[in-house]
């Protein structure tokens, strides 16, 4: 008897998200960064790939699979399988279409069209976001704290600047609160260029009002 195949990274991520051990935000980068199996009718053209769409309950879903051995026989008949990065599949999905991962199996995961639109926004988000807290020094409002959010395959990582090129974990979850409740936060999100201006101030040990945001 053949031993079952070990879970791949995406299958593990889906299981952890289902069990509540992972937040949904942690599943998103795992899905977007994974090479999914998609099916097309006949032989796909190099410049035009039309993945299989399945329908359930009046909704339409792009069909994608975590591995070739997860494709049901009835789905694979007269179709070609090819690998496609999740980021490209999600980014190219039309409006009103969701995503079904491993459809036809007991552990299939369906992402409705509305959630897939949010996932597209996540896929186009910058890999690093910067935030500052300002305070008044010598009568001027200047940056006094810098935070950043890095997007990693395991999910967002929030940090606070200690010194030049030195960061520590944002254990009070200051950035997370600022992202979720911006009106209640004293942090302001700034551009990478503005963040570089602040880094220069830290290096010089001289702080002035931030001219660009």
PDB file of C-alpha atoms in Angstrom:
ATOM      1  CA  UNK A   1       0.000   0.000   0.000  1.00  0.00           C
ATOM      2  CA  UNK A   2       1.385   3.399  -0.986  1.00  0.00           C
ATOM      3  CA  UNK A   3       1.841   5.878   1.832  1.00  0.00           C
ATOM      4  CA  UNK A   4      -0.218   9.069   1.438  1.00  0.00           C
ATOM      5  CA  UNK A   5       1.628  12.022  -0.027  1.00  0.00           C
ATOM      6  CA  UNK A   6       2.777  14.543   2.612  1.00  0.00           C
ATOM      7  CA  UNK A   7       0.923  17.843   2.650  1.00  0.00           C
ATOM      8  CA  UNK A   8       2.484  20.557   0.561  1.00  0.00           C
ATOM      9  CA  UNK A   9       2.830  24.110   1.881  1.00  0.00           C
ATOM     10  CA  UNK A  10      -0.541  25.336   0.631  1.00  0.00           C
ATOM     11  CA  UNK A  11      -2.436  22.277   1.851  1.00  0.00           C
ATOM     12  CA  UNK A  12      -0.886  22.783   5.278  1.00  0.00           C
ATOM     13  CA  UNK A  13      -1.803  26.482   5.232  1.00  0.00           C
ATOM     14  CA  UNK A  14      -5.421  25.691   4.320  1.00  0.00           C
ATOM     15  CA  UNK A  15      -5.674  23.126   7.109  1.00  0.00           C
ATOM     16  CA  UNK A  16      -4.229  25.547   9.672  1.00  0.00           C
ATOM     17  CA  UNK A  17      -6.618  28.286   8.535  1.00  0.00           C
ATOM     18  CA  UNK A  18      -9.590  25.918   8.792  1.00  0.00           C
ATOM     19  CA  UNK A  19      -8.602  24.893  12.317  1.00  0.00           C
ATOM     20  CA  UNK A  20      -8.196  28.489  13.439  1.00  0.00           C
ATOM     21  CA  UNK A  21      -4.466  28.110  14.088  1.00  0.00           C
ATOM     22  CA  UNK A  22      -3.774  30.585  11.286  1.00  0.00           C
ATOM     23  CA  UNK A  23      -5.474  33.894  10.618  1.00  0.00           C
ATOM     24  CA  UNK A  24      -6.926  34.423   7.153  1.00  0.00           C
ATOM     25  CA  UNK A  25      -4.225  37.062   6.580  1.00  0.00           C
ATOM     26  CA  UNK A  26      -1.604  34.305   6.846  1.00  0.00           C
ATOM     27  CA  UNK A  27      -3.343  32.154   4.242  1.00  0.00           C
ATOM     28  CA  UNK A  28      -3.342  34.905   1.601  1.00  0.00           C
ATOM     29  CA  UNK A  29       0.442  35.054   0.956  1.00  0.00           C
ATOM     30  CA  UNK A  30       0.627  31.243   0.991  1.00  0.00           C
ATOM     31  CA  UNK A  31      -2.033  31.057  -1.726  1.00  0.00           C
ATOM     32  CA  UNK A  32      -0.637  33.912  -3.808  1.00  0.00           C
ATOM     33  CA  UNK A  33       2.906  32.562  -3.719  1.00  0.00           C
ATOM     34  CA  UNK A  34       2.010  28.951  -4.538  1.00  0.00           C
ATOM     35  CA  UNK A  35       2.205  27.299  -7.967  1.00  0.00           C
ATOM     36  CA  UNK A  36      -1.358  26.099  -8.513  1.00  0.00           C
ATOM     37  CA  UNK A  37      -2.523  23.488 -11.000  1.00  0.00           C
ATOM     38  CA  UNK A  38      -5.153  24.802 -13.417  1.00  0.00           C
ATOM     39  CA  UNK A  39      -7.002  23.000 -16.193  1.00  0.00           C
ATOM     40  CA  UNK A  40      -7.701  24.227 -19.712  1.00  0.00           C
ATOM     41  CA  UNK A  41      -9.668  22.785 -22.593  1.00  0.00           C
ATOM     42  CA  UNK A  42      -7.423  20.936 -25.059  1.00  0.00           C
ATOM     43  CA  UNK A  43      -3.910  22.313 -25.538  1.00  0.00           C
ATOM     44  CA  UNK A  44      -3.479  25.820 -24.115  1.00  0.00           C
ATOM     45  CA  UNK A  45      -2.137  28.629 -26.274  1.00  0.00           C
ATOM     46  CA  UNK A  46       1.086  30.227 -24.958  1.00  0.00           C
ATOM     47  CA  UNK A  47      -0.492  33.685 -24.882  1.00  0.00           C
ATOM     48  CA  UNK A  48      -4.038  32.774 -23.843  1.00  0.00           C
ATOM     49  CA  UNK A  49      -4.855  30.546 -20.896  1.00  0.00           C
ATOM     50  CA  UNK A  50      -8.505  30.108 -19.950  1.00  0.00           C
ATOM     51  CA  UNK A  51      -8.684  28.118 -16.707  1.00  0.00           C
ATOM     52  CA  UNK A  52     -11.606  25.819 -16.040  1.00  0.00           C
ATOM     53  CA  UNK A  53     -14.569  27.504 -14.356  1.00  0.00           C
ATOM     54  CA  UNK A  54     -16.918  25.497 -12.137  1.00  0.00           C
ATOM     55  CA  UNK A  55     -20.393  26.547 -11.054  1.00  0.00           C
ATOM     56  CA  UNK A  56     -22.129  25.945  -7.754  1.00  0.00           C
ATOM     57  CA  UNK A  57     -25.281  27.459  -6.326  1.00  0.00           C
ATOM     58  CA  UNK A  58     -25.453  30.136  -8.993  1.00  0.00           C
ATOM     59  CA  UNK A  59     -21.849  31.232  -8.391  1.00  0.00           C
ATOM     60  CA  UNK A  60     -18.840  30.776 -10.666  1.00  0.00           C
ATOM     61  CA  UNK A  61     -15.361  29.796  -9.493  1.00  0.00           C
ATOM     62  CA  UNK A  62     -12.004  29.391 -11.180  1.00  0.00           C
ATOM     63  CA  UNK A  63     -10.888  25.831 -10.472  1.00  0.00           C
ATOM     64  CA  UNK A  64      -7.379  25.376  -9.076  1.00  0.00           C
ATOM     65  CA  UNK A  65      -5.656  22.459  -7.412  1.00  0.00           C
ATOM     66  CA  UNK A  66      -2.839  22.148  -4.907  1.00  0.00           C
ATOM     67  CA  UNK A  67      -1.275  19.219  -6.810  1.00  0.00           C
ATOM     68  CA  UNK A  68      -1.913  17.170  -9.939  1.00  0.00           C
ATOM     69  CA  UNK A  69      -3.021  14.202  -7.843  1.00  0.00           C
ATOM     70  CA  UNK A  70      -5.827  16.347  -6.396  1.00  0.00           C
ATOM     71  CA  UNK A  71      -7.503  16.694  -9.824  1.00  0.00           C
ATOM     72  CA  UNK A  72     -10.596  14.426  -9.983  1.00  0.00           C
ATOM     73  CA  UNK A  73     -10.669  12.140 -13.023  1.00  0.00           C
ATOM     74  CA  UNK A  74     -13.886  13.684 -14.331  1.00  0.00           C
ATOM     75  CA  UNK A  75     -12.314  17.147 -14.258  1.00  0.00           C
ATOM     76  CA  UNK A  76      -9.124  16.141 -16.037  1.00  0.00           C
ATOM     77  CA  UNK A  77     -10.736  14.342 -18.968  1.00  0.00           C
ATOM     78  CA  UNK A  78      -9.881  16.005 -22.314  1.00  0.00           C
ATOM     79  CA  UNK A  79      -8.177  18.861 -20.488  1.00  0.00           C
ATOM     80  CA  UNK A  80      -4.564  19.937 -20.073  1.00  0.00           C
ATOM     81  CA  UNK A  81      -3.006  20.717 -16.712  1.00  0.00           C
ATOM     82  CA  UNK A  82      -0.490  23.497 -16.256  1.00  0.00           C
ATOM     83  CA  UNK A  83       1.132  25.302 -13.362  1.00  0.00           C
ATOM     84  CA  UNK A  84       0.269  28.910 -12.649  1.00  0.00           C
ATOM     85  CA  UNK A  85       1.380  31.157  -9.757  1.00  0.00           C
ATOM     86  CA  UNK A  86      -1.525  31.979  -7.478  1.00  0.00           C
ATOM     87  CA  UNK A  87      -0.753  35.681  -7.766  1.00  0.00           C
ATOM     88  CA  UNK A  88      -1.222  35.584 -11.556  1.00  0.00           C
ATOM     89  CA  UNK A  89      -4.371  33.457 -11.389  1.00  0.00           C
ATOM     90  CA  UNK A  90      -5.988  35.707  -8.794  1.00  0.00           C
ATOM     91  CA  UNK A  91      -4.841  38.891 -10.522  1.00  0.00           C
ATOM     92  CA  UNK A  92      -6.349  37.807 -13.831  1.00  0.00           C
ATOM     93  CA  UNK A  93      -9.700  36.656 -12.464  1.00  0.00           C
ATOM     94  CA  UNK A  94     -12.685  38.515 -13.841  1.00  0.00           C
ATOM     95  CA  UNK A  95     -15.144  40.369 -11.639  1.00  0.00           C
ATOM     96  CA  UNK A  96     -17.927  38.191 -10.311  1.00  0.00           C
ATOM     97  CA  UNK A  97     -15.762  35.063 -10.353  1.00  0.00           C
ATOM     98  CA  UNK A  98     -14.451  33.363  -7.219  1.00  0.00           C
ATOM     99  CA  UNK A  99     -11.789  30.714  -6.704  1.00  0.00           C
ATOM    100  CA  UNK A 100     -12.315  27.061  -5.772  1.00  0.00           C
ATOM    101  CA  UNK A 101      -9.251  25.215  -4.504  1.00  0.00           C
ATOM    102  CA  UNK A 102      -9.425  21.434  -4.955  1.00  0.00           C
ATOM    103  CA  UNK A 103     -13.069  21.396  -6.114  1.00  0.00           C
ATOM    104  CA  UNK A 104     -14.650  17.971  -6.073  1.00  0.00           C
ATOM    105  CA  UNK A 105     -12.867  16.933  -2.872  1.00  0.00           C
ATOM    106  CA  UNK A 106     -14.173  16.832   0.683  1.00  0.00           C
ATOM    107  CA  UNK A 107     -11.752  19.538   1.798  1.00  0.00           C
ATOM    108  CA  UNK A 108     -12.401  21.939  -1.097  1.00  0.00           C
ATOM    109  CA  UNK A 109     -12.053  25.620  -0.239  1.00  0.00           C
ATOM    110  CA  UNK A 110     -14.195  28.222  -1.977  1.00  0.00           C
ATOM    111  CA  UNK A 111     -13.311  31.910  -2.051  1.00  0.00           C
ATOM    112  CA  UNK A 112     -16.293  33.989  -3.230  1.00  0.00           C
ATOM    113  CA  UNK A 113     -15.856  36.756  -5.778  1.00  0.00           C
ATOM    114  CA  UNK A 114     -16.025  39.519  -3.157  1.00  0.00           C
ATOM    115  CA  UNK A 115     -13.236  37.941  -1.100  1.00  0.00           C
ATOM    116  CA  UNK A 116     -11.181  37.293  -4.226  1.00  0.00           C
ATOM    117  CA  UNK A 117     -11.346  41.010  -5.037  1.00  0.00           C
ATOM    118  CA  UNK A 118      -9.860  41.736  -1.602  1.00  0.00           C
ATOM    119  CA  UNK A 119      -7.202  39.123  -2.291  1.00  0.00           C
ATOM    120  CA  UNK A 120      -6.312  40.914  -5.527  1.00  0.00           C
ATOM    121  CA  UNK A 121      -5.776  44.082  -3.516  1.00  0.00           C
ATOM    122  CA  UNK A 122      -3.526  42.124  -1.167  1.00  0.00           C
ATOM    123  CA  UNK A 123      -1.523  40.755  -4.106  1.00  0.00           C
ATOM    124  CA  UNK A 124      -0.836  44.254  -5.422  1.00  0.00           C
ATOM    125  CA  UNK A 125      -0.018  45.731  -2.021  1.00  0.00           C
ATOM    126  CA  UNK A 126       3.564  46.900  -1.449  1.00  0.00           C
ATOM    127  CA  UNK A 127       5.854  44.447   0.318  1.00  0.00           C
ATOM    128  CA  UNK A 128       6.673  47.058   2.966  1.00  0.00           C
ATOM    129  CA  UNK A 129       4.509  49.785   4.478  1.00  0.00           C
ATOM    130  CA  UNK A 130       5.784  52.511   6.786  1.00  0.00           C
ATOM    131  CA  UNK A 131       4.151  54.437   9.611  1.00  0.00           C
ATOM    132  CA  UNK A 132       5.325  57.256  11.868  1.00  0.00           C
ATOM    133  CA  UNK A 133       4.310  58.761  15.169  1.00  0.00           C
ATOM    134  CA  UNK A 134       5.051  62.459  15.511  1.00  0.00           C
ATOM    135  CA  UNK A 135       5.717  64.591  18.562  1.00  0.00           C
ATOM    136  CA  UNK A 136       6.487  68.226  19.275  1.00  0.00           C
ATOM    137  CA  UNK A 137      10.168  69.025  19.862  1.00  0.00           C
ATOM    138  CA  UNK A 138      11.335  72.646  20.132  1.00  0.00           C
ATOM    139  CA  UNK A 139       7.955  73.786  18.892  1.00  0.00           C
ATOM    140  CA  UNK A 140       8.030  71.622  15.753  1.00  0.00           C
ATOM    141  CA  UNK A 141       6.145  68.445  14.895  1.00  0.00           C
ATOM    142  CA  UNK A 142       8.785  65.843  14.009  1.00  0.00           C
ATOM    143  CA  UNK A 143       8.913  62.041  13.680  1.00  0.00           C
ATOM    144  CA  UNK A 144       9.605  60.347  17.004  1.00  0.00           C
ATOM    145  CA  UNK A 145       8.818  56.701  16.151  1.00  0.00           C
ATOM    146  CA  UNK A 146       8.926  54.677  12.932  1.00  0.00           C
ATOM    147  CA  UNK A 147       7.112  51.417  12.258  1.00  0.00           C
ATOM    148  CA  UNK A 148       6.919  49.125   9.260  1.00  0.00           C
ATOM    149  CA  UNK A 149       4.836  46.185   8.064  1.00  0.00           C
ATOM    150  CA  UNK A 150       6.611  43.579   5.935  1.00  0.00           C
ATOM    151  CA  UNK A 151       4.677  41.066   3.848  1.00  0.00           C
ATOM    152  CA  UNK A 152       6.175  37.572   4.152  1.00  0.00           C
ATOM    153  CA  UNK A 153       4.972  34.119   3.035  1.00  0.00           C
ATOM    154  CA  UNK A 154       3.956  33.492   6.661  1.00  0.00           C
ATOM    155  CA  UNK A 155       1.920  36.687   6.865  1.00  0.00           C
ATOM    156  CA  UNK A 156       2.519  40.330   7.833  1.00  0.00           C
ATOM    157  CA  UNK A 157       5.388  41.143  10.213  1.00  0.00           C
ATOM    158  CA  UNK A 158       5.192  44.423  12.147  1.00  0.00           C
ATOM    159  CA  UNK A 159       8.303  46.095  13.548  1.00  0.00           C
ATOM    160  CA  UNK A 160       9.488  49.286  15.249  1.00  0.00           C
ATOM    161  CA  UNK A 161      12.730  51.055  14.362  1.00  0.00           C
ATOM    162  CA  UNK A 162      15.298  51.037  17.173  1.00  0.00           C
ATOM    163  CA  UNK A 163      18.245  52.615  15.385  1.00  0.00           C
ATOM    164  CA  UNK A 164      19.805  52.741  11.926  1.00  0.00           C
ATOM    165  CA  UNK A 165      18.941  49.424  10.197  1.00  0.00           C
ATOM    166  CA  UNK A 166      17.869  47.950  13.540  1.00  0.00           C
ATOM    167  CA  UNK A 167      14.271  46.820  14.068  1.00  0.00           C
ATOM    168  CA  UNK A 168      12.395  45.077  16.867  1.00  0.00           C
ATOM    169  CA  UNK A 169       9.050  43.294  16.967  1.00  0.00           C
ATOM    170  CA  UNK A 170       6.002  45.488  17.382  1.00  0.00           C
ATOM    171  CA  UNK A 171       4.787  43.473  20.367  1.00  0.00           C
ATOM    172  CA  UNK A 172       2.013  45.937  21.364  1.00  0.00           C
ATOM    173  CA  UNK A 173       0.536  45.417  17.852  1.00  0.00           C
ATOM    174  CA  UNK A 174       0.604  49.161  17.234  1.00  0.00           C
ATOM    175  CA  UNK A 175       0.710  48.778  13.448  1.00  0.00           C
ATOM    176  CA  UNK A 176      -2.066  46.199  13.357  1.00  0.00           C
ATOM    177  CA  UNK A 177      -4.325  48.534  15.334  1.00  0.00           C
ATOM    178  CA  UNK A 178      -3.429  51.417  13.005  1.00  0.00           C
ATOM    179  CA  UNK A 179      -4.310  49.356   9.934  1.00  0.00           C
ATOM    180  CA  UNK A 180      -7.591  48.092  11.339  1.00  0.00           C
ATOM    181  CA  UNK A 181      -8.665  51.249  13.204  1.00  0.00           C
ATOM    182  CA  UNK A 182      -6.912  54.170  11.470  1.00  0.00           C
ATOM    183  CA  UNK A 183      -9.202  56.824  12.959  1.00  0.00           C
ATOM    184  CA  UNK A 184      -8.299  55.729  16.489  1.00  0.00           C
ATOM    185  CA  UNK A 185      -4.549  55.566  15.873  1.00  0.00           C
ATOM    186  CA  UNK A 186      -1.859  58.206  16.356  1.00  0.00           C
ATOM    187  CA  UNK A 187       0.202  56.649  13.554  1.00  0.00           C
ATOM    188  CA  UNK A 188       0.283  58.023  10.018  1.00  0.00           C
ATOM    189  CA  UNK A 189       1.186  55.911   7.008  1.00  0.00           C
ATOM    190  CA  UNK A 190       3.914  57.427   4.843  1.00  0.00           C
ATOM    191  CA  UNK A 191       5.515  56.599   1.513  1.00  0.00           C
ATOM    192  CA  UNK A 192       8.805  54.679   1.184  1.00  0.00           C
ATOM    193  CA  UNK A 193      10.463  57.928   0.045  1.00  0.00           C
ATOM    194  CA  UNK A 194       9.254  59.735   3.153  1.00  0.00           C
ATOM    195  CA  UNK A 195      10.419  56.805   5.276  1.00  0.00           C
ATOM    196  CA  UNK A 196      13.893  57.174   3.767  1.00  0.00           C
ATOM    197  CA  UNK A 197      13.868  60.828   4.846  1.00  0.00           C
ATOM    198  CA  UNK A 198      13.169  59.690   8.403  1.00  0.00           C
ATOM    199  CA  UNK A 199      15.942  57.079   8.230  1.00  0.00           C
ATOM    200  CA  UNK A 200      18.326  59.873   7.204  1.00  0.00           C
ATOM    201  CA  UNK A 201      17.225  61.884  10.247  1.00  0.00           C
ATOM    202  CA  UNK A 202      17.911  58.904  12.502  1.00  0.00           C
ATOM    203  CA  UNK A 203      21.371  58.547  10.984  1.00  0.00           C
ATOM    204  CA  UNK A 204      22.132  62.259  11.511  1.00  0.00           C
ATOM    205  CA  UNK A 205      20.523  62.311  14.966  1.00  0.00           C
ATOM    206  CA  UNK A 206      18.758  65.453  13.821  1.00  0.00           C
ATOM    207  CA  UNK A 207      14.980  65.619  13.443  1.00  0.00           C
ATOM    208  CA  UNK A 208      13.001  68.118  11.392  1.00  0.00           C
ATOM    209  CA  UNK A 209       9.401  68.299  10.161  1.00  0.00           C
ATOM    210  CA  UNK A 210       8.716  65.752   7.447  1.00  0.00           C
ATOM    211  CA  UNK A 211       8.316  67.548   4.111  1.00  0.00           C
ATOM    212  CA  UNK A 212       6.861  64.718   2.087  1.00  0.00           C
ATOM    213  CA  UNK A 213       4.422  62.010   2.997  1.00  0.00           C
TER     214      UNK A 213
END
